[in-house]
Amino acid sequence: MKIPEQVQRLAIVVGVLLAVVLIGRFVLLPSRLVARELHQTATIEREVVKPVRYAGSTACADCHDDVVVKKAKGYHKGLACEGCHGPAVKHAEDPGAVKPAAPRDRKFCPVCHAYDPARPTGFPQINVTAHNPLKPCITCHNAHDPVPPRTPRDCAACHGQIERTKAVSSHALLACTTCHATPEQHKRSPRRATPSKPETREFCGGCHAADAPLKTGAIKDAPKVDLGTHGRSYPCWQCHYPHLPEGRS
Ligand code: HEC
Ligand code: HEC
Ligand code: HEC
Ligand code: HEC
Ligand code: HEC
Ligand code: HEC
Ligand code: HEC
Ligand code: HEC
């Protein structure tokens, strides 16, 4: 049987491609890119000749014990010294000759603390334009132990995004503490004492069940639902974000 001519032509093209790949793989590529051991050695050699720039936090403890001890007790305990002071190996080797910079400028701290909705819940954030403007941050906060000079009064100081969300919702007039019993200590050390969160459908039913009374002092009555059937038996916040509860039909 005769092989059709178009198949023969295709075979030539495939053959040429195969040859190019094989030659590239075995002749043109340097062996250190192909053999794994050689590749690893080459990478290690390349990295090892780079100069060391960071001394590491343990190095600072030899001479700045006071700062290390202070920082370890404060909010900034998780931060590396050189994260703020820059690479300091030269300083650690010869402190008299080289001094690391200290970020005293107001521009520096907002890198981590400027308001950004992508940051985790409760991460201390400020509105840089409104928060005690013009003065450098270190006039009021010690960089190594930045405890605020007074305890914040408002939940919004740390939960700004939730406050702003709630402010445009139908729950705007409900205080946070209506739904979260908050120990005073939460504002001083938020992770050690946490507020309560509603746990049952009946909690929301306290205002929204068909037979719920008008709360004393309430400016407006809450819309009612049949607690027995509405939303079946799921928790209310499965469907209604409590800080912006508007239902969608
Ligand atoms: C061998 C001892 C030694 C080590 C290790 C050392 N320092 Fe220092 N450091 C000093 C001395 C001494 C001074 C004071 C220099 C002066 O005022 O002349 C100083 C000053 C400083 C200053 C003040 C600069 C200023 O503007 O006032 C900073 C910041 C600093 N060190 C950061 C660090 C950091 C971060 C590390 C760790 C990576 C470190 N040091 C490791 C001895 C040391
Ligand atoms: C959040 C950023 C930040 C971190 C983290 C940080 N520092 Fe500082 N550090 C500063 C700032 C800002 C100053 C300047 C303070 C001033 O002038 O009042 C400073 C000042 C210093 C000084 C000068 C003397 C003094 O005590 O004010 C030394 C020494 C120092 N830091 C060492 C360290 C060491 C060691 C660590 C790690 C244990 C560290 N810093 C971690 C921001 C930081
Ligand atoms: C690399 C990121 C980073 C930088 C830079 C930084 N911080 Fe912080 N800061 C943190 C972290 C992390 C915490 C602890 C947050 C927590 O406990 O949830 C914190 C906590 C704080 C708090 C405590 C807030 C509260 O919960 O009451 C203050 C105040 C503060 N920082 C001020 C500063 C100041 C002033 C500077 C500049 C000198 C600064 N921070 C630079 C990461 C940073
Ligand atoms: C004039 C003093 C002052 C200056 C300057 C200042 N703060 Fe504050 N900061 C405070 C006080 C007071 C609080 C306590 C909360 C409140 O009442 O606003 C606070 C709280 C904070 C908090 C925690 C959020 C909270 O409310 O617990 C962070 C983070 C913070 N400040 C960072 C900064 C940064 C970053 C700068 C510089 C851009 C700065 N602060 C400048 C006085 C100051
Ligand atoms: C000084 C900052 C700060 C203030 C002020 C603050 N919180 Fe918090 N809050 C936090 C932090 C940080 C967390 C996160 C704790 C965690 O993730 O473990 C948190 C968590 C919470 C949680 C979630 C608890 C959980 O178990 O998931 C609730 C609810 C809450 N806060 C309510 C409030 C209310 C209500 C107020 C005002 C009365 C308030 N907070 C004031 C910092 C603060
Ligand atoms: C109508 C009741 C209600 C009000 C008012 C309310 N919350 Fe909540 N909040 C809840 C419920 C319910 C949850 C739990 C939601 C879940 O588990 O999905 C919650 C969860 C949270 C959480 C943890 C998880 C999250 O959603 O980020 C924080 C923090 C929080 N609330 C803070 C606040 C603050 C601050 C205010 C005031 C600005 C506030 N809440 C007002 C009902 C409420
Ligand atoms: C203290 C009483 C109170 C509690 C507790 C309460 N709410 Fe409300 N809620 C109201 C009031 C008042 C309104 C109506 C405000 C208005 O119409 O301006 C409302 C409005 C609503 C709406 C209607 C939004 C729309 O479509 O207009 C929903 C949904 C809702 N709440 C869900 C919940 C959920 C879920 C919970 C429990 C986490 C809860 N509420 C807890 C008082 C309450
Ligand atoms: C399975 C999802 C789901 C669950 C769970 C759920 N809801 Fe709803 N809810 C809705 C939807 C969808 C709407 C809007 C359409 C409608 O009115 O039925 C709504 C509307 C509402 C309204 C507005 C009624 C009006 O007349 O404006 C209130 C108030 C309400 N829900 C409260 C609650 C409460 C309180 C709970 C918990 C006991 C709850 N919901 C559980 C889905 C749910």
Coordinates of C-alpha atoms and ligand atoms in Angstrom, one line a residue:
M1 CA 0.0 0.0 0.0
K2 CA 1.3 3.4 -0.9
I3 CA 1.6 6.0 1.9
P4 CA -0.3 9.1 0.9
E5 CA 2.0 12.0 -0.1
Q6 CA 0.6 14.5 2.6
V7 CA 1.4 12.0 5.3
Q8 CA 5.0 11.7 4.0
R9 CA 5.4 15.5 4.1
L10 CA 4.0 15.6 7.6
A11 CA 6.5 12.9 8.6
I12 CA 9.4 15.1 7.4
V13 CA 8.1 18.1 9.4
V14 CA 7.7 16.0 12.6
G15 CA 11.2 14.5 12.0
V16 CA 12.8 17.9 11.7
L17 CA 11.1 19.1 14.9
L18 CA 12.2 16.0 16.8
A19 CA 15.8 16.5 15.7
V20 CA 15.8 20.2 16.8
V21 CA 14.5 19.2 20.2
L22 CA 17.0 16.4 20.7
I23 CA 19.9 18.5 19.5
G24 CA 18.8 21.4 21.8
R25 CA 18.5 19.0 24.8
F26 CA 21.7 17.0 24.4
V27 CA 24.1 19.4 22.5
L28 CA 23.2 23.0 23.0
L29 CA 22.0 23.2 26.6
P30 CA 24.9 23.4 29.1
S31 CA 25.0 20.3 31.3
R32 CA 24.6 22.3 34.5
L33 CA 21.1 23.2 33.5
V34 CA 20.2 19.5 32.8
A35 CA 21.8 17.6 35.6
R36 CA 20.1 18.3 38.9
E37 CA 23.2 18.0 41.1
L38 CA 25.2 20.3 38.9
H39 CA 22.3 22.8 38.8
Q40 CA 22.1 22.8 42.6
T41 CA 25.8 23.3 43.1
A42 CA 25.9 26.2 40.6
T43 CA 22.9 27.9 42.4
I44 CA 24.5 27.5 45.8
E45 CA 27.8 28.9 44.5
R46 CA 26.0 31.8 43.0
E47 CA 24.2 32.6 46.3
V48 CA 27.1 32.1 48.6
V49 CA 29.3 34.7 47.0
K50 CA 26.6 37.4 47.6
P51 CA 27.5 39.6 50.6
V52 CA 25.6 39.0 53.8
R53 CA 23.6 42.1 54.7
Y54 CA 21.3 41.1 57.6
A55 CA 22.8 40.2 61.0
G56 CA 19.6 38.7 62.3
S57 CA 17.7 39.7 65.5
T58 CA 19.8 37.5 67.8
A59 CA 22.9 39.5 66.9
C60 CA 21.4 42.8 68.2
A61 CA 20.7 41.2 71.6
D62 CA 24.5 41.1 72.4
C63 CA 24.6 44.9 72.7
H64 CA 21.0 46.2 72.8
D65 CA 19.6 43.9 75.4
D66 CA 17.4 46.7 76.8
V67 CA 15.6 47.2 73.5
V68 CA 15.2 43.5 72.8
V69 CA 13.6 43.0 76.3
K70 CA 11.3 45.9 75.9
K71 CA 10.2 44.9 72.4
A72 CA 9.6 41.3 73.4
K73 CA 6.8 42.4 75.8
G74 CA 5.0 44.8 73.4
Y75 CA 2.8 44.7 70.4
H76 CA 5.8 44.7 68.1
K77 CA 7.3 41.5 69.5
G78 CA 6.8 39.8 66.1
L79 CA 8.8 42.4 64.1
A80 CA 12.4 42.0 63.2
C81 CA 14.8 44.8 64.2
E82 CA 16.2 45.1 60.8
G83 CA 12.7 45.3 59.3
C84 CA 12.7 48.8 60.6
H85 CA 16.4 49.6 60.8
G86 CA 17.5 48.1 57.5
P87 CA 20.3 45.6 57.0
A88 CA 22.8 46.1 59.8
V89 CA 25.5 43.5 59.6
K90 CA 28.2 46.1 59.1
H91 CA 27.0 47.9 62.2
A92 CA 27.0 44.7 64.3
E93 CA 30.6 44.0 63.3
D94 CA 31.8 47.6 63.9
P95 CA 29.2 49.7 65.8
G96 CA 31.5 52.8 66.0
A97 CA 32.0 53.0 62.3
V98 CA 28.5 52.4 60.8
K99 CA 25.2 53.4 62.4
P100 CA 21.9 52.0 61.1
A101 CA 19.2 54.5 60.2
A102 CA 16.2 54.8 62.5
P103 CA 12.9 55.5 60.8
R104 CA 11.7 58.5 62.7
D105 CA 9.7 59.9 59.8
R106 CA 5.9 59.9 59.9
K107 CA 5.8 58.3 56.5
F108 CA 7.3 55.0 57.7
C109 CA 4.8 53.5 60.1
P110 CA 1.8 53.7 57.8
V111 CA 3.4 51.2 55.5
C112 CA 1.9 48.7 57.9
H113 CA -0.8 50.7 59.7
A114 CA -2.5 52.8 57.0
Y115 CA -6.1 51.7 56.6
D116 CA -6.4 48.9 54.0
P117 CA -9.5 46.7 53.8
A118 CA -7.3 43.7 52.8
R119 CA -5.7 43.6 56.3
P120 CA -6.9 41.0 58.7
T121 CA -9.8 41.7 61.2
G122 CA -8.7 43.7 64.1
F123 CA -5.2 44.6 62.8
P124 CA -4.6 48.1 64.2
Q125 CA -5.2 50.5 61.4
I126 CA -5.5 54.3 61.3
N127 CA -6.6 56.9 58.8
V128 CA -3.3 58.6 58.3
T129 CA -4.8 62.0 57.3
A130 CA -7.0 62.2 60.3
H131 CA -5.0 60.4 63.0
N132 CA -3.1 63.1 64.9
P133 CA -1.7 64.7 61.7
L134 CA 1.6 66.4 61.2
K135 CA 3.4 65.1 64.2
P136 CA 5.8 62.1 63.8
C137 CA 4.3 58.9 65.1
I138 CA 7.1 58.5 67.7
T139 CA 6.1 61.6 69.6
C140 CA 3.2 59.6 71.0
H141 CA 4.2 55.9 70.4
N142 CA 7.4 54.3 71.4
A143 CA 8.5 52.3 68.3
H144 CA 9.7 49.4 70.4
D145 CA 6.6 49.3 72.6
P146 CA 3.9 51.2 70.8
V147 CA 1.1 50.9 73.3
P148 CA -1.3 53.8 72.6
P149 CA -1.1 56.6 75.1
R150 CA -4.8 56.0 76.0
T151 CA -7.2 53.2 75.5
P152 CA -9.3 53.7 72.4
R153 CA -12.9 54.4 73.3
D154 CA -14.5 53.4 70.0
C155 CA -14.7 50.0 68.5
A156 CA -14.1 51.8 65.2
A157 CA -10.5 52.6 66.2
C158 CA -9.7 48.9 65.4
H159 CA -12.7 47.7 63.5
G160 CA -13.0 50.6 61.1
Q161 CA -14.2 48.6 58.2
I162 CA -17.1 47.0 60.1
E163 CA -18.1 50.4 61.5
R164 CA -18.2 51.9 58.0
T165 CA -20.1 48.9 56.6
K166 CA -22.7 49.1 59.4
A167 CA -23.1 52.9 59.1
V168 CA -24.8 52.5 55.7
S169 CA -26.9 49.5 56.7
S170 CA -30.3 49.2 58.3
H171 CA -28.5 48.3 61.5
A172 CA -26.8 51.7 61.5
L173 CA -28.5 52.7 64.7
L174 CA -27.7 49.6 66.7
A175 CA -24.6 49.9 68.9
C176 CA -22.0 47.2 68.5
T177 CA -22.6 46.2 72.1
T178 CA -26.2 45.4 71.4
C179 CA -24.9 42.1 69.8
H180 CA -21.4 41.8 71.3
A181 CA -21.0 41.9 75.1
T182 CA -17.5 43.4 75.3
P183 CA -15.3 43.1 78.3
E184 CA -13.4 46.4 78.9
Q185 CA -10.1 44.5 78.8
H186 CA -10.8 43.7 75.1
K187 CA -9.7 47.2 74.2
R188 CA -6.5 47.0 76.0
S189 CA -5.4 43.4 75.0
P190 CA -7.9 42.4 72.3
R191 CA -6.6 38.8 71.9
R192 CA -6.7 38.0 75.6
A193 CA -10.4 38.9 76.2
T194 CA -12.8 38.5 73.3
P195 CA -16.3 39.8 73.0
S196 CA -19.3 37.5 72.7
K197 CA -21.0 36.8 69.4
P198 CA -24.7 36.0 68.9
E199 CA -25.1 32.2 68.7
T200 CA -28.8 31.5 68.1
R201 CA -31.6 32.4 65.7
E202 CA -33.5 33.5 68.8
F203 CA -31.1 36.3 69.5
C204 CA -32.0 38.0 66.2
G205 CA -35.6 36.9 66.9
G206 CA -35.5 39.2 70.0
C207 CA -36.2 42.0 67.7
H208 CA -37.4 40.3 64.5
A209 CA -39.8 37.6 65.6
A210 CA -43.4 38.2 64.8
D211 CA -44.2 38.5 68.5
A212 CA -41.1 40.6 69.5
P213 CA -42.0 43.7 71.4
L214 CA -40.8 47.1 70.4
K215 CA -37.5 47.7 72.2
T216 CA -37.6 50.5 74.7
G217 CA -35.9 53.5 73.2
A218 CA -36.0 52.1 69.7
I219 CA -36.5 54.8 67.1
K220 CA -38.0 52.4 64.6
D221 CA -39.6 49.0 64.9
A222 CA -37.8 46.1 63.3
P223 CA -39.3 44.3 60.3
K224 CA -40.8 41.0 61.4
V225 CA -40.4 37.4 60.1
D226 CA -41.9 34.1 61.1
L227 CA -39.0 32.7 63.2
G228 CA -40.4 29.1 62.8
T229 CA -40.2 29.0 59.0
H230 CA -38.1 32.0 57.7
G231 CA -34.7 30.8 56.4
R232 CA -35.5 27.3 57.6
S233 CA -33.3 26.4 60.6
Y234 CA -30.1 28.0 59.4
P235 CA -28.3 30.6 61.5
C236 CA -29.6 34.0 60.4
W237 CA -26.0 35.2 59.4
Q238 CA -25.8 32.3 56.9
C239 CA -27.8 34.6 54.7
H240 CA -27.7 38.1 56.3
Y241 CA -24.3 39.6 57.1
P242 CA -25.2 41.1 60.5
H243 CA -23.3 44.3 59.8
L244 CA -25.2 44.8 56.5
P245 CA -28.3 42.6 56.8
E246 CA -30.4 43.8 53.9
G247 CA -32.1 40.7 52.4
R248 CA -32.1 40.3 48.7
S249 CA -35.0 38.7 46.9
Ligands
HEC1 C1 28.8 44.9 69.1 C2 27.7 45.6 69.7 C3 26.5 46.0 68.8 C4 25.7 45.1 68.1 C5 25.9 43.6 67.8 C6 24.7 46.0 67.6 N1 24.8 47.3 68.0 FE1 23.6 48.8 67.5 N2 24.8 50.1 68.5 C7 25.9 49.7 69.2 C8 26.5 50.9 69.8 C9 27.8 51.0 70.7 C10 25.7 52.0 69.4 C11 25.9 53.5 69.8 C12 26.7 54.1 68.7 C13 26.9 55.6 69.0 O1 26.0 56.3 69.4 O2 28.0 56.1 68.7 C14 24.6 51.5 68.6 C15 23.6 52.2 68.1 C16 22.5 51.7 67.4 C17 21.4 52.4 66.9 C18 21.2 53.9 67.1 C19 21.4 54.7 65.8 C20 21.0 56.2 66.1 O3 20.6 56.8 65.1 O4 21.0 56.6 67.3 C21 20.5 51.6 66.3 C22 19.2 51.9 65.6 C23 21.1 50.2 66.4 N3 22.3 50.4 67.1 C24 20.6 49.1 65.9 C25 21.1 47.9 65.9 C26 20.6 46.7 65.4 C27 19.2 46.6 64.6 C28 21.4 45.6 65.6 C29 21.2 44.2 65.2 C30 21.2 43.9 63.8 C31 22.5 46.2 66.3 N4 22.3 47.5 66.5 C32 23.6 45.4 66.8 C33 26.4 48.5 69.4 C34 25.9 47.3 68.8
HEC2 C1 8.7 49.3 64.3 C2 10.0 49.7 63.9 C3 11.2 49.3 64.8 C4 11.5 48.1 65.2 C5 10.9 46.7 64.9 C6 12.8 48.3 66.0 N1 13.1 49.6 66.0 FE1 14.7 50.4 67.0 N2 14.0 52.3 66.6 C7 12.9 52.6 65.8 C8 12.7 54.0 65.7 C9 11.6 54.7 65.0 C10 13.7 54.6 66.5 C11 13.9 56.1 66.9 C12 13.3 56.3 68.2 C13 13.5 57.7 68.7 O1 14.2 58.5 68.1 O2 12.8 58.1 69.7 C14 14.5 53.5 67.0 C15 15.6 53.6 67.9 C16 16.5 52.6 68.2 C17 17.7 52.7 68.9 C18 18.3 54.1 69.4 C19 18.2 54.3 70.9 C20 16.8 54.1 71.4 O3 16.6 53.1 72.2 O4 15.9 54.8 71.1 C21 18.3 51.5 69.0 C22 19.6 51.1 69.7 C23 17.4 50.5 68.4 N3 16.3 51.2 67.9 C24 17.6 49.2 68.3 C25 16.6 48.3 67.9 C26 16.7 46.8 68.1 C27 17.9 46.1 68.7 C28 15.5 46.3 67.7 C29 15.1 44.8 67.7 C30 15.1 44.2 69.0 C31 14.7 47.4 67.2 N4 15.4 48.6 67.4 C32 13.5 47.2 66.6 C33 12.1 51.6 65.1 C34 12.1 50.3 65.3
HEC3 C1 6.3 45.6 59.5 C2 5.0 46.1 59.9 C3 4.9 47.2 61.0 C4 5.5 48.4 61.1 C5 6.6 48.9 60.1 C6 5.0 49.1 62.2 N1 4.1 48.3 62.9 FE1 3.0 48.8 64.5 N2 2.2 46.9 64.6 C7 2.6 45.9 63.8 C8 2.0 44.6 64.3 C9 2.1 43.3 63.6 C10 1.3 45.0 65.5 C11 0.6 44.0 66.4 C12 -0.8 43.8 65.9 C13 -1.6 42.9 66.7 O1 -1.3 42.6 67.9 O2 -2.6 42.4 66.2 C14 1.5 46.4 65.7 C15 0.9 47.1 66.7 C16 1.0 48.5 66.8 C17 0.3 49.3 67.8 C18 -0.7 48.8 68.8 C19 -2.1 49.1 68.4 C20 -3.1 48.5 69.3 O3 -3.6 47.4 69.0 O4 -3.5 49.2 70.3 C21 0.7 50.6 67.6 C22 0.2 51.9 68.4 C23 1.7 50.6 66.6 N3 1.9 49.3 66.1 C24 2.4 51.8 66.1 C25 3.4 51.7 65.2 C26 4.4 52.8 65.0 C27 4.3 54.2 65.7 C28 5.2 52.4 64.0 C29 6.4 53.2 63.4 C30 7.5 53.5 64.3 C31 4.8 51.1 63.6 N4 3.8 50.7 64.4 C32 5.4 50.3 62.6 C33 3.3 46.0 62.6 C34 4.0 47.1 62.2
HEC4 C1 -0.5 63.2 69.2 C2 -0.2 61.8 69.6 C3 -0.3 60.7 68.5 C4 0.4 60.7 67.3 C5 1.3 61.8 66.7 C6 0.1 59.4 66.7 N1 -0.7 58.7 67.5 FE1 -1.4 56.8 67.2 N2 -2.6 56.9 68.8 C7 -2.6 58.0 69.7 C8 -3.7 57.7 70.7 C9 -4.1 58.6 71.8 C10 -4.2 56.4 70.3 C11 -5.4 55.7 71.0 C12 -6.6 55.6 70.2 C13 -7.4 56.9 70.0 O1 -7.9 57.4 71.0 O2 -7.3 57.4 68.8 C14 -3.5 56.0 69.2 C15 -3.7 54.7 68.5 C16 -3.0 54.2 67.5 C17 -3.1 52.9 66.9 C18 -4.0 51.8 67.3 C19 -5.3 51.9 66.9 C20 -6.1 52.1 68.1 O3 -6.9 53.0 68.1 O4 -5.9 51.3 69.0 C21 -2.2 52.8 65.9 C22 -1.9 51.6 65.0 C23 -1.5 54.1 65.8 N3 -2.0 54.9 66.8 C24 -0.5 54.4 64.9 C25 0.0 55.6 64.7 C26 0.9 56.0 63.6 C27 1.3 55.0 62.5 C28 1.2 57.3 63.7 C29 2.0 58.1 62.7 C30 1.5 58.2 61.3 C31 0.5 57.8 64.9 N4 -0.2 56.7 65.5 C32 0.6 59.0 65.4 C33 -1.8 59.1 69.7 C34 -1.0 59.5 68.6
HEC5 C1 -7.5 48.1 70.5 C2 -8.2 47.6 69.4 C3 -9.6 47.0 69.5 C4 -10.7 47.7 70.0 C5 -10.8 49.1 70.6 C6 -11.8 46.8 69.9 N1 -11.4 45.6 69.3 FE1 -12.5 44.0 68.9 N2 -10.9 42.9 68.2 C7 -9.6 43.5 68.2 C8 -8.7 42.4 67.6 C9 -7.2 42.6 67.4 C10 -9.5 41.3 67.4 C11 -9.1 40.0 66.8 C12 -8.9 38.9 67.8 C13 -8.5 37.7 67.2 O1 -8.6 37.5 65.9 O2 -8.1 36.7 67.9 C14 -10.9 41.6 67.8 C15 -12.0 40.8 67.7 C16 -13.3 41.1 67.9 C17 -14.4 40.3 67.7 C18 -14.4 38.9 67.2 C19 -14.2 37.9 68.4 C20 -14.2 36.5 67.9 O3 -14.3 35.6 68.7 O4 -14.2 36.3 66.6 C21 -15.6 41.0 68.1 C22 -17.0 40.5 68.0 C23 -15.1 42.3 68.5 N3 -13.7 42.4 68.4 C24 -15.9 43.3 68.9 C25 -15.5 44.6 69.4 C26 -16.4 45.6 69.9 C27 -17.9 45.5 69.9 C28 -15.6 46.6 70.3 C29 -16.1 47.9 70.9 C30 -16.9 47.8 72.1 C31 -14.2 46.3 70.0 N4 -14.2 45.0 69.5 C32 -13.1 47.1 70.2 C33 -9.2 44.7 68.5 C34 -10.1 45.7 69.1
HEC6 C1 -27.2 43.0 64.8 C2 -26.1 42.4 65.7 C3 -24.7 42.9 65.4 C4 -24.3 44.2 65.5 C5 -25.0 45.5 65.8 C6 -22.8 44.1 65.3 N1 -22.4 42.8 65.1 FE1 -20.6 42.1 64.9 N2 -21.3 40.2 64.5 C7 -22.6 39.8 64.7 C8 -22.7 38.4 64.4 C9 -24.0 37.6 64.4 C10 -21.4 38.0 64.1 C11 -21.0 36.6 63.7 C12 -21.1 36.4 62.2 C13 -20.6 35.1 61.7 O1 -20.2 34.2 62.6 O2 -20.5 34.9 60.5 C14 -20.5 39.1 64.2 C15 -19.2 39.1 64.0 C16 -18.3 40.1 64.3 C17 -16.8 40.1 64.2 C18 -16.0 38.9 63.8 C19 -16.1 38.4 62.4 C20 -16.3 39.5 61.3 O3 -17.4 39.6 60.7 O4 -15.3 40.2 61.0 C21 -16.4 41.3 64.6 C22 -14.9 41.7 64.7 C23 -17.5 42.1 64.9 N3 -18.7 41.4 64.7 C24 -17.4 43.4 65.3 C25 -18.5 44.3 65.4 C26 -18.4 45.7 65.6 C27 -17.1 46.5 65.8 C28 -19.7 46.2 65.6 C29 -20.1 47.7 65.6 C30 -19.5 48.6 64.6 C31 -20.6 45.1 65.4 N4 -19.8 44.0 65.3 C32 -22.0 45.2 65.4 C33 -23.7 40.7 65.0 C34 -23.6 42.0 65.2
HEC7 C1 -32.0 45.5 68.9 C2 -32.9 45.0 67.9 C3 -32.3 44.3 66.7 C4 -31.6 43.1 66.8 C5 -31.0 42.4 68.0 C6 -31.3 42.7 65.4 N1 -31.9 43.6 64.5 FE1 -32.1 43.5 62.5 N2 -33.0 45.3 62.4 C7 -33.4 46.0 63.5 C8 -34.1 47.2 63.1 C9 -34.7 48.3 64.0 C10 -34.2 47.1 61.6 C11 -34.8 48.1 60.7 C12 -34.2 49.4 60.6 C13 -34.8 50.2 59.5 O1 -35.7 49.8 58.8 O2 -34.3 51.3 59.3 C14 -33.5 45.9 61.3 C15 -33.3 45.4 60.0 C16 -33.0 44.2 59.7 C17 -33.1 43.5 58.4 C18 -33.8 44.1 57.2 C19 -33.0 44.7 56.2 C20 -33.9 45.2 55.1 O3 -34.1 44.5 54.1 O4 -34.4 46.4 55.2 C21 -32.5 42.3 58.4 C22 -32.4 41.3 57.3 C23 -32.1 42.1 59.8 N3 -32.3 43.3 60.5 C24 -31.4 41.0 60.2 C25 -31.0 40.8 61.6 C26 -30.2 39.7 62.0 C27 -29.7 38.6 61.1 C28 -30.0 39.9 63.3 C29 -29.2 39.0 64.3 C30 -27.7 38.9 64.0 C31 -30.6 41.1 63.7 N4 -31.2 41.7 62.6 C32 -30.6 41.6 65.0 C33 -33.2 45.7 64.9 C34 -32.5 44.6 65.3
HEC8 C1 -31.7 30.8 53.9 C2 -31.5 32.2 53.9 C3 -32.0 33.0 55.1 C4 -31.9 32.8 56.4 C5 -31.2 31.7 57.1 C6 -32.5 33.9 57.1 N1 -33.0 34.8 56.1 FE1 -34.0 36.6 56.5 N2 -34.3 36.9 54.5 C7 -33.8 36.0 53.5 C8 -34.2 36.6 52.2 C9 -33.8 36.0 50.9 C10 -34.9 37.8 52.5 C11 -35.6 38.7 51.5 C12 -36.8 38.1 50.9 C13 -37.9 37.9 51.9 O1 -38.4 38.9 52.4 O2 -38.3 36.8 52.1 C14 -34.9 37.9 54.0 C15 -35.6 39.0 54.6 C16 -35.4 39.2 56.0 C17 -36.0 40.3 56.7 C18 -36.7 41.5 56.0 C19 -38.2 41.3 56.0 C20 -38.9 42.5 55.6 O3 -40.1 42.5 55.7 O4 -38.3 43.4 55.1 C21 -35.7 40.2 58.0 C22 -36.0 41.2 59.2 C23 -35.0 38.9 58.2 N3 -34.9 38.3 56.9 C24 -34.5 38.5 59.4 C25 -33.9 37.2 59.5 C26 -33.7 36.6 60.8 C27 -33.9 37.3 62.1 C28 -33.1 35.4 60.6 C29 -32.7 34.3 61.6 C30 -33.8 33.9 62.5 C31 -33.1 35.2 59.1 N4 -33.6 36.3 58.5 C32 -32.6 34.1 58.5 C33 -33.0 34.9 53.7 C34 -32.7 34.3 54.9

